[in-house]
mmCIF file of C-alpha atoms in Angstrom:
data_model
loop_
_atom_site.group_PDB
_atom_site.id
_atom_site.type_symbol
_atom_site.label_atom_id
_atom_site.label_comp_id
_atom_site.label_asym_id
_atom_site.label_seq_id
_atom_site.Cartn_x
_atom_site.Cartn_y
_atom_site.Cartn_z
ATOM 1 C CA MET E 247 9.891 -7.897 -20.015
ATOM 2 C CA LYS E 248 11.052 -5.546 -17.269
ATOM 3 C CA SER E 249 10.645 -6.949 -13.756
ATOM 4 C CA VAL E 250 11.137 -5.181 -10.429
ATOM 5 C CA ILE E 251 11.558 -7.277 -7.281
ATOM 6 C CA ILE E 252 11.533 -5.807 -3.789
ATOM 7 C CA GLY E 253 13.465 -7.918 -1.285
ATOM 8 C CA CYS E 254 16.624 -9.854 -2.071
ATOM 9 C CA GLY E 255 16.068 -12.698 0.353
ATOM 10 C CA ARG E 256 16.240 -16.340 -0.726
ATOM 11 C CA VAL E 257 13.048 -16.154 -2.777
ATOM 12 C CA GLY E 258 13.787 -12.729 -4.260
ATOM 13 C CA ALA E 259 17.328 -13.658 -5.303
ATOM 14 C CA THR E 260 16.258 -17.008 -6.763
ATOM 15 C CA LEU E 261 13.354 -15.442 -8.644
ATOM 16 C CA ALA E 262 15.541 -12.605 -9.959
ATOM 17 C CA GLU E 263 17.964 -15.068 -11.491
ATOM 18 C CA ALA E 264 15.191 -17.301 -12.832
ATOM 19 C CA LEU E 265 13.451 -14.371 -14.527
ATOM 20 C CA GLU E 266 16.765 -13.165 -15.915
ATOM 21 C CA ASP E 267 17.312 -16.646 -17.390
ATOM 22 C CA LEU E 268 13.958 -16.222 -19.158
ATOM 23 C CA GLY E 269 15.184 -13.004 -20.735
ATOM 24 C CA HIS E 270 13.662 -10.468 -18.327
ATOM 25 C CA ASP E 271 15.394 -7.187 -17.558
ATOM 26 C CA VAL E 272 15.509 -7.582 -13.746
ATOM 27 C CA ILE E 273 15.901 -4.889 -11.116
ATOM 28 C CA ILE E 274 16.069 -6.049 -7.491
ATOM 29 C CA ILE E 275 15.849 -3.635 -4.575
ATOM 30 C CA ASP E 276 16.712 -4.219 -0.929
ATOM 31 C CA ILE E 277 17.499 -1.961 2.018
ATOM 32 C CA ARG E 278 20.540 -4.063 2.965
ATOM 33 C CA THR E 279 23.569 -4.145 0.674
ATOM 34 C CA SER E 280 24.593 -7.502 2.153
ATOM 35 C CA ALA E 281 21.365 -9.054 0.814
ATOM 36 C CA PHE E 282 22.801 -8.855 -2.701
ATOM 37 C CA ASP E 283 25.426 -11.407 -1.692
ATOM 38 C CA ARG E 284 22.688 -13.987 -2.380
ATOM 39 C CA LEU E 285 22.876 -13.190 -6.099
ATOM 40 C CA SER E 286 25.312 -15.215 -8.154
ATOM 41 C CA SER E 287 28.330 -13.585 -9.740
ATOM 42 C CA THR E 288 26.691 -14.168 -13.131
ATOM 43 C CA PHE E 289 23.616 -12.015 -12.324
ATOM 44 C CA ARG E 290 23.468 -9.295 -14.971
ATOM 45 C CA GLY E 291 20.461 -7.369 -13.660
ATOM 46 C CA SER E 292 20.514 -4.291 -11.466
ATOM 47 C CA ALA E 293 20.800 -4.516 -7.691
ATOM 48 C CA ILE E 294 19.764 -1.287 -6.009
ATOM 49 C CA ARG E 295 20.081 -0.450 -2.336
ATOM 50 C CA GLY E 296 16.964 1.394 -1.233
ATOM 51 C CA ASP E 297 13.498 1.264 0.245
ATOM 52 C CA GLY E 298 10.956 -0.373 -2.062
ATOM 53 C CA THR E 299 8.200 1.833 -0.662
ATOM 54 C CA ASP E 300 10.003 5.035 -1.653
ATOM 55 C CA GLU E 301 8.633 6.429 -4.932
ATOM 56 C CA ASP E 302 11.930 8.156 -5.750
ATOM 57 C CA VAL E 303 13.865 4.893 -5.328
ATOM 58 C CA LEU E 304 11.355 3.080 -7.548
ATOM 59 C CA ARG E 305 11.474 5.828 -10.157
ATOM 60 C CA ARG E 306 15.305 5.777 -10.252
ATOM 61 C CA ALA E 307 15.136 1.978 -10.539
ATOM 62 C CA GLY E 308 12.980 2.298 -13.660
ATOM 63 C CA ALA E 309 9.581 1.301 -12.287
ATOM 64 C CA ASP E 310 7.944 3.794 -14.669
ATOM 65 C CA ASP E 311 8.023 1.286 -17.513
ATOM 66 C CA ALA E 312 8.091 -2.027 -15.623
ATOM 67 C CA ASP E 313 5.830 -4.869 -16.715
ATOM 68 C CA LEU E 314 6.012 -6.897 -13.495
ATOM 69 C CA PHE E 315 6.448 -5.917 -9.829
ATOM 70 C CA ILE E 316 6.838 -8.437 -7.004
ATOM 71 C CA ALA E 317 7.149 -7.452 -3.333
ATOM 72 C CA LEU E 318 8.882 -10.205 -1.353
ATOM 73 C CA THR E 319 10.079 -8.624 1.898
ATOM 74 C CA GLU E 320 9.372 -10.120 5.326
ATOM 75 C CA GLY E 321 6.903 -7.355 6.206
ATOM 76 C CA ASP E 322 3.287 -7.658 5.085
ATOM 77 C CA ASN E 323 2.765 -3.897 5.468
ATOM 78 C CA ARG E 324 5.867 -3.063 3.446
ATOM 79 C CA ASN E 325 4.869 -5.491 0.674
ATOM 80 C CA ILE E 326 1.331 -4.160 0.416
ATOM 81 C CA MET E 327 2.498 -0.542 0.462
ATOM 82 C CA ALA E 328 5.098 -1.212 -2.253
ATOM 83 C CA ALA E 329 2.523 -3.093 -4.340
ATOM 84 C CA GLN E 330 -0.018 -0.283 -4.041
ATOM 85 C CA ILE E 331 2.579 2.281 -5.132
ATOM 86 C CA ALA E 332 3.583 0.062 -8.070
ATOM 87 C CA ALA E 333 -0.002 -0.389 -9.228
ATOM 88 C CA ARG E 334 -1.446 3.057 -8.536
ATOM 89 C CA THR E 335 1.476 5.441 -8.961
ATOM 90 C CA PHE E 336 3.423 3.678 -11.691
ATOM 91 C CA GLY E 337 0.581 1.755 -13.371
ATOM 92 C CA ILE E 338 2.575 -1.479 -13.489
ATOM 93 C CA PRO E 339 0.191 -4.024 -15.037
ATOM 94 C CA ARG E 340 1.210 -7.139 -13.065
ATOM 95 C CA VAL E 341 1.811 -6.668 -9.338
ATOM 96 C CA VAL E 342 2.090 -9.365 -6.655
ATOM 97 C CA ALA E 343 2.660 -8.957 -2.917
ATOM 98 C CA LYS E 344 3.807 -11.757 -0.625
ATOM 99 C CA VAL E 345 1.661 -11.704 2.496
ATOM 100 C CA ASN E 346 2.262 -14.051 5.412
ATOM 101 C CA ASP E 347 -1.100 -13.573 7.143
ATOM 102 C CA PRO E 348 -3.871 -15.533 5.341
ATOM 103 C CA VAL E 349 -6.622 -13.145 6.460
ATOM 104 C CA ARG E 350 -4.653 -10.164 5.211
ATOM 105 C CA ALA E 351 -3.838 -11.892 1.916
ATOM 106 C CA GLU E 352 -7.504 -12.244 1.085
ATOM 107 C CA ALA E 353 -8.420 -8.814 2.461
ATOM 108 C CA TYR E 354 -5.772 -7.083 0.354
ATOM 109 C CA ALA E 355 -6.855 -9.016 -2.716
ATOM 110 C CA THR E 356 -10.306 -7.476 -2.229
ATOM 111 C CA LEU E 357 -8.576 -4.090 -2.436
ATOM 112 C CA GLY E 358 -7.130 -4.956 -5.843
ATOM 113 C CA ILE E 359 -3.677 -6.335 -5.017
ATOM 114 C CA ALA E 360 -2.772 -9.864 -6.120
ATOM 115 C CA THR E 361 -1.327 -11.703 -3.117
ATOM 116 C CA LEU E 362 0.744 -14.792 -2.509
ATOM 117 C CA CYS E 363 0.315 -16.222 0.979
ATOM 118 C CA ARG E 364 3.321 -18.209 2.173
ATOM 119 C CA THR E 365 1.344 -19.631 5.103
ATOM 120 C CA ASN E 366 -1.346 -21.096 2.836
ATOM 121 C CA LEU E 367 1.255 -22.431 0.395
ATOM 122 C CA MET E 368 3.083 -24.278 3.182
ATOM 123 C CA VAL E 369 -0.097 -25.709 4.698
ATOM 124 C CA ASP E 370 -1.183 -26.950 1.278
ATOM 125 C CA ALA E 371 2.254 -28.460 0.585
ATOM 126 C CA ILE E 372 2.002 -30.463 3.809
ATOM 127 C CA TYR E 373 -1.569 -31.486 3.001
ATOM 128 C CA GLU E 374 -0.433 -32.627 -0.445
ATOM 129 C CA TYR E 375 2.406 -34.631 1.105
ATOM 130 C CA LEU E 376 -0.140 -36.301 3.389
ATOM 131 C CA GLY E 377 -2.416 -37.065 0.441
ATOM 132 C CA LEU E 378 -5.090 -34.626 1.610
ATOM 133 C CA PRO E 379 -6.958 -32.170 -0.632
ATOM 134 C CA ARG E 380 -5.684 -28.596 -0.706
ATOM 135 C CA ARG E 381 -7.397 -26.112 1.577
ATOM 136 C CA HIS E 382 -6.738 -22.932 -0.413
ATOM 137 C CA PRO E 383 -6.801 -21.737 -4.005
ATOM 138 C CA PRO E 384 -3.461 -22.609 -5.587
ATOM 139 C CA GLY E 385 -0.861 -19.909 -6.082
ATOM 140 C CA VAL E 386 -1.554 -16.216 -6.322
ATOM 141 C CA VAL E 387 -4.928 -14.925 -5.132
ATOM 142 C CA ARG E 388 -5.946 -12.570 -7.896
ATOM 143 C CA PRO E 389 -8.015 -9.497 -7.015
ATOM 144 C CA THR E 390 -10.829 -10.591 -9.336
ATOM 145 C CA ASP E 391 -11.106 -13.944 -7.510
ATOM 146 C CA VAL E 392 -11.876 -12.288 -4.202
ATOM 147 C CA VAL E 393 -13.761 -9.258 -5.505
ATOM 148 C CA ALA E 394 -16.156 -11.665 -7.194
ATOM 149 C CA GLY E 395 -16.725 -13.159 -3.730
ATOM 150 C CA VAL E 396 -15.509 -16.632 -4.559
ATOM 151 C CA THR E 397 -12.533 -18.729 -3.641
ATOM 152 C CA ALA E 398 -11.928 -22.318 -4.615
ATOM 153 C CA THR E 399 -12.587 -24.970 -1.992
ATOM 154 C CA ALA E 400 -10.452 -28.036 -1.352
ATOM 155 C CA GLU E 401 -12.929 -30.207 -3.208
ATOM 156 C CA ALA E 402 -13.436 -27.738 -6.047
ATOM 157 C CA PRO E 403 -10.287 -26.693 -7.875
ATOM 158 C CA ARG E 404 -9.934 -23.186 -9.294
ATOM 159 C CA GLY E 405 -11.952 -22.796 -12.449
ATOM 160 C CA SER E 406 -14.506 -25.476 -11.624
ATOM 161 C CA ALA E 407 -18.229 -24.839 -11.416
ATOM 162 C CA GLU E 408 -18.175 -25.946 -7.788
ATOM 163 C CA ARG E 409 -16.916 -22.710 -6.256
ATOM 164 C CA GLU E 410 -18.379 -21.317 -3.051
ATOM 165 C CA ALA E 411 -18.648 -17.792 -1.698
ATOM 166 C CA ARG E 412 -16.616 -17.040 1.376
ATOM 167 C CA THR E 413 -16.260 -13.895 3.440
ATOM 168 C CA SER E 414 -13.054 -12.752 5.042
ATOM 169 C CA GLY E 415 -12.201 -10.863 8.205
ATOM 170 C CA SER E 416 -10.037 -7.808 8.542
ATOM 171 C CA GLY E 417 -6.261 -7.774 8.801
ATOM 172 C CA ALA E 418 -4.294 -8.145 12.003
ATOM 173 C CA SER E 419 -1.075 -6.569 13.157
ATOM 174 C CA ASP E 420 2.086 -7.101 11.168
ATOM 175 C CA HIS E 421 4.388 -9.888 12.331
ATOM 176 C CA GLY E 422 8.124 -9.944 11.942
ATOM 177 C CA PRO E 423 10.695 -7.373 10.972
ATOM 178 C CA GLU E 424 10.053 -4.825 8.274
ATOM 179 C CA GLU E 425 13.449 -5.209 6.655
ATOM 180 C CA GLU E 426 13.728 -6.870 3.299
ATOM 181 C CA GLY E 427 15.344 -10.225 3.192
#
């Protein structure tokens, strides 16, 4: 399986090596050369300096025939833009964008991009530690989950018959730097 990761921060570097260990052909892209220092000396994938929202960079990286694309930069806008390019321009079948803003994560999922919301994951991890039920659907919010107008509640785990409809608001301004890392 060919996997493209945008952002060689702690998560991107760790995921790149984990996917490589599973036999994936991994390409990781970051705008900062120094970010690749996070990769171990045994990493055999490709590390490419460039902007993950640039179609030419993605094409040179081999996104044309990628099976998986994961955008993990610190910028919500950059991640969503890269994910949209991956899905719409390159037709990559599995695309995930990390989004920090919970409202944006759900809103973008309604537009067809699978999202992973770090904020919700951390809140749920603390809830779990405290013995409380989770507040959000676990893991990646798939576009079909939100397009169907349902999200799992704390009392009703994903896949149960006890799901409730929930509406979401619109996105807010981007927080944090746009650089990958």
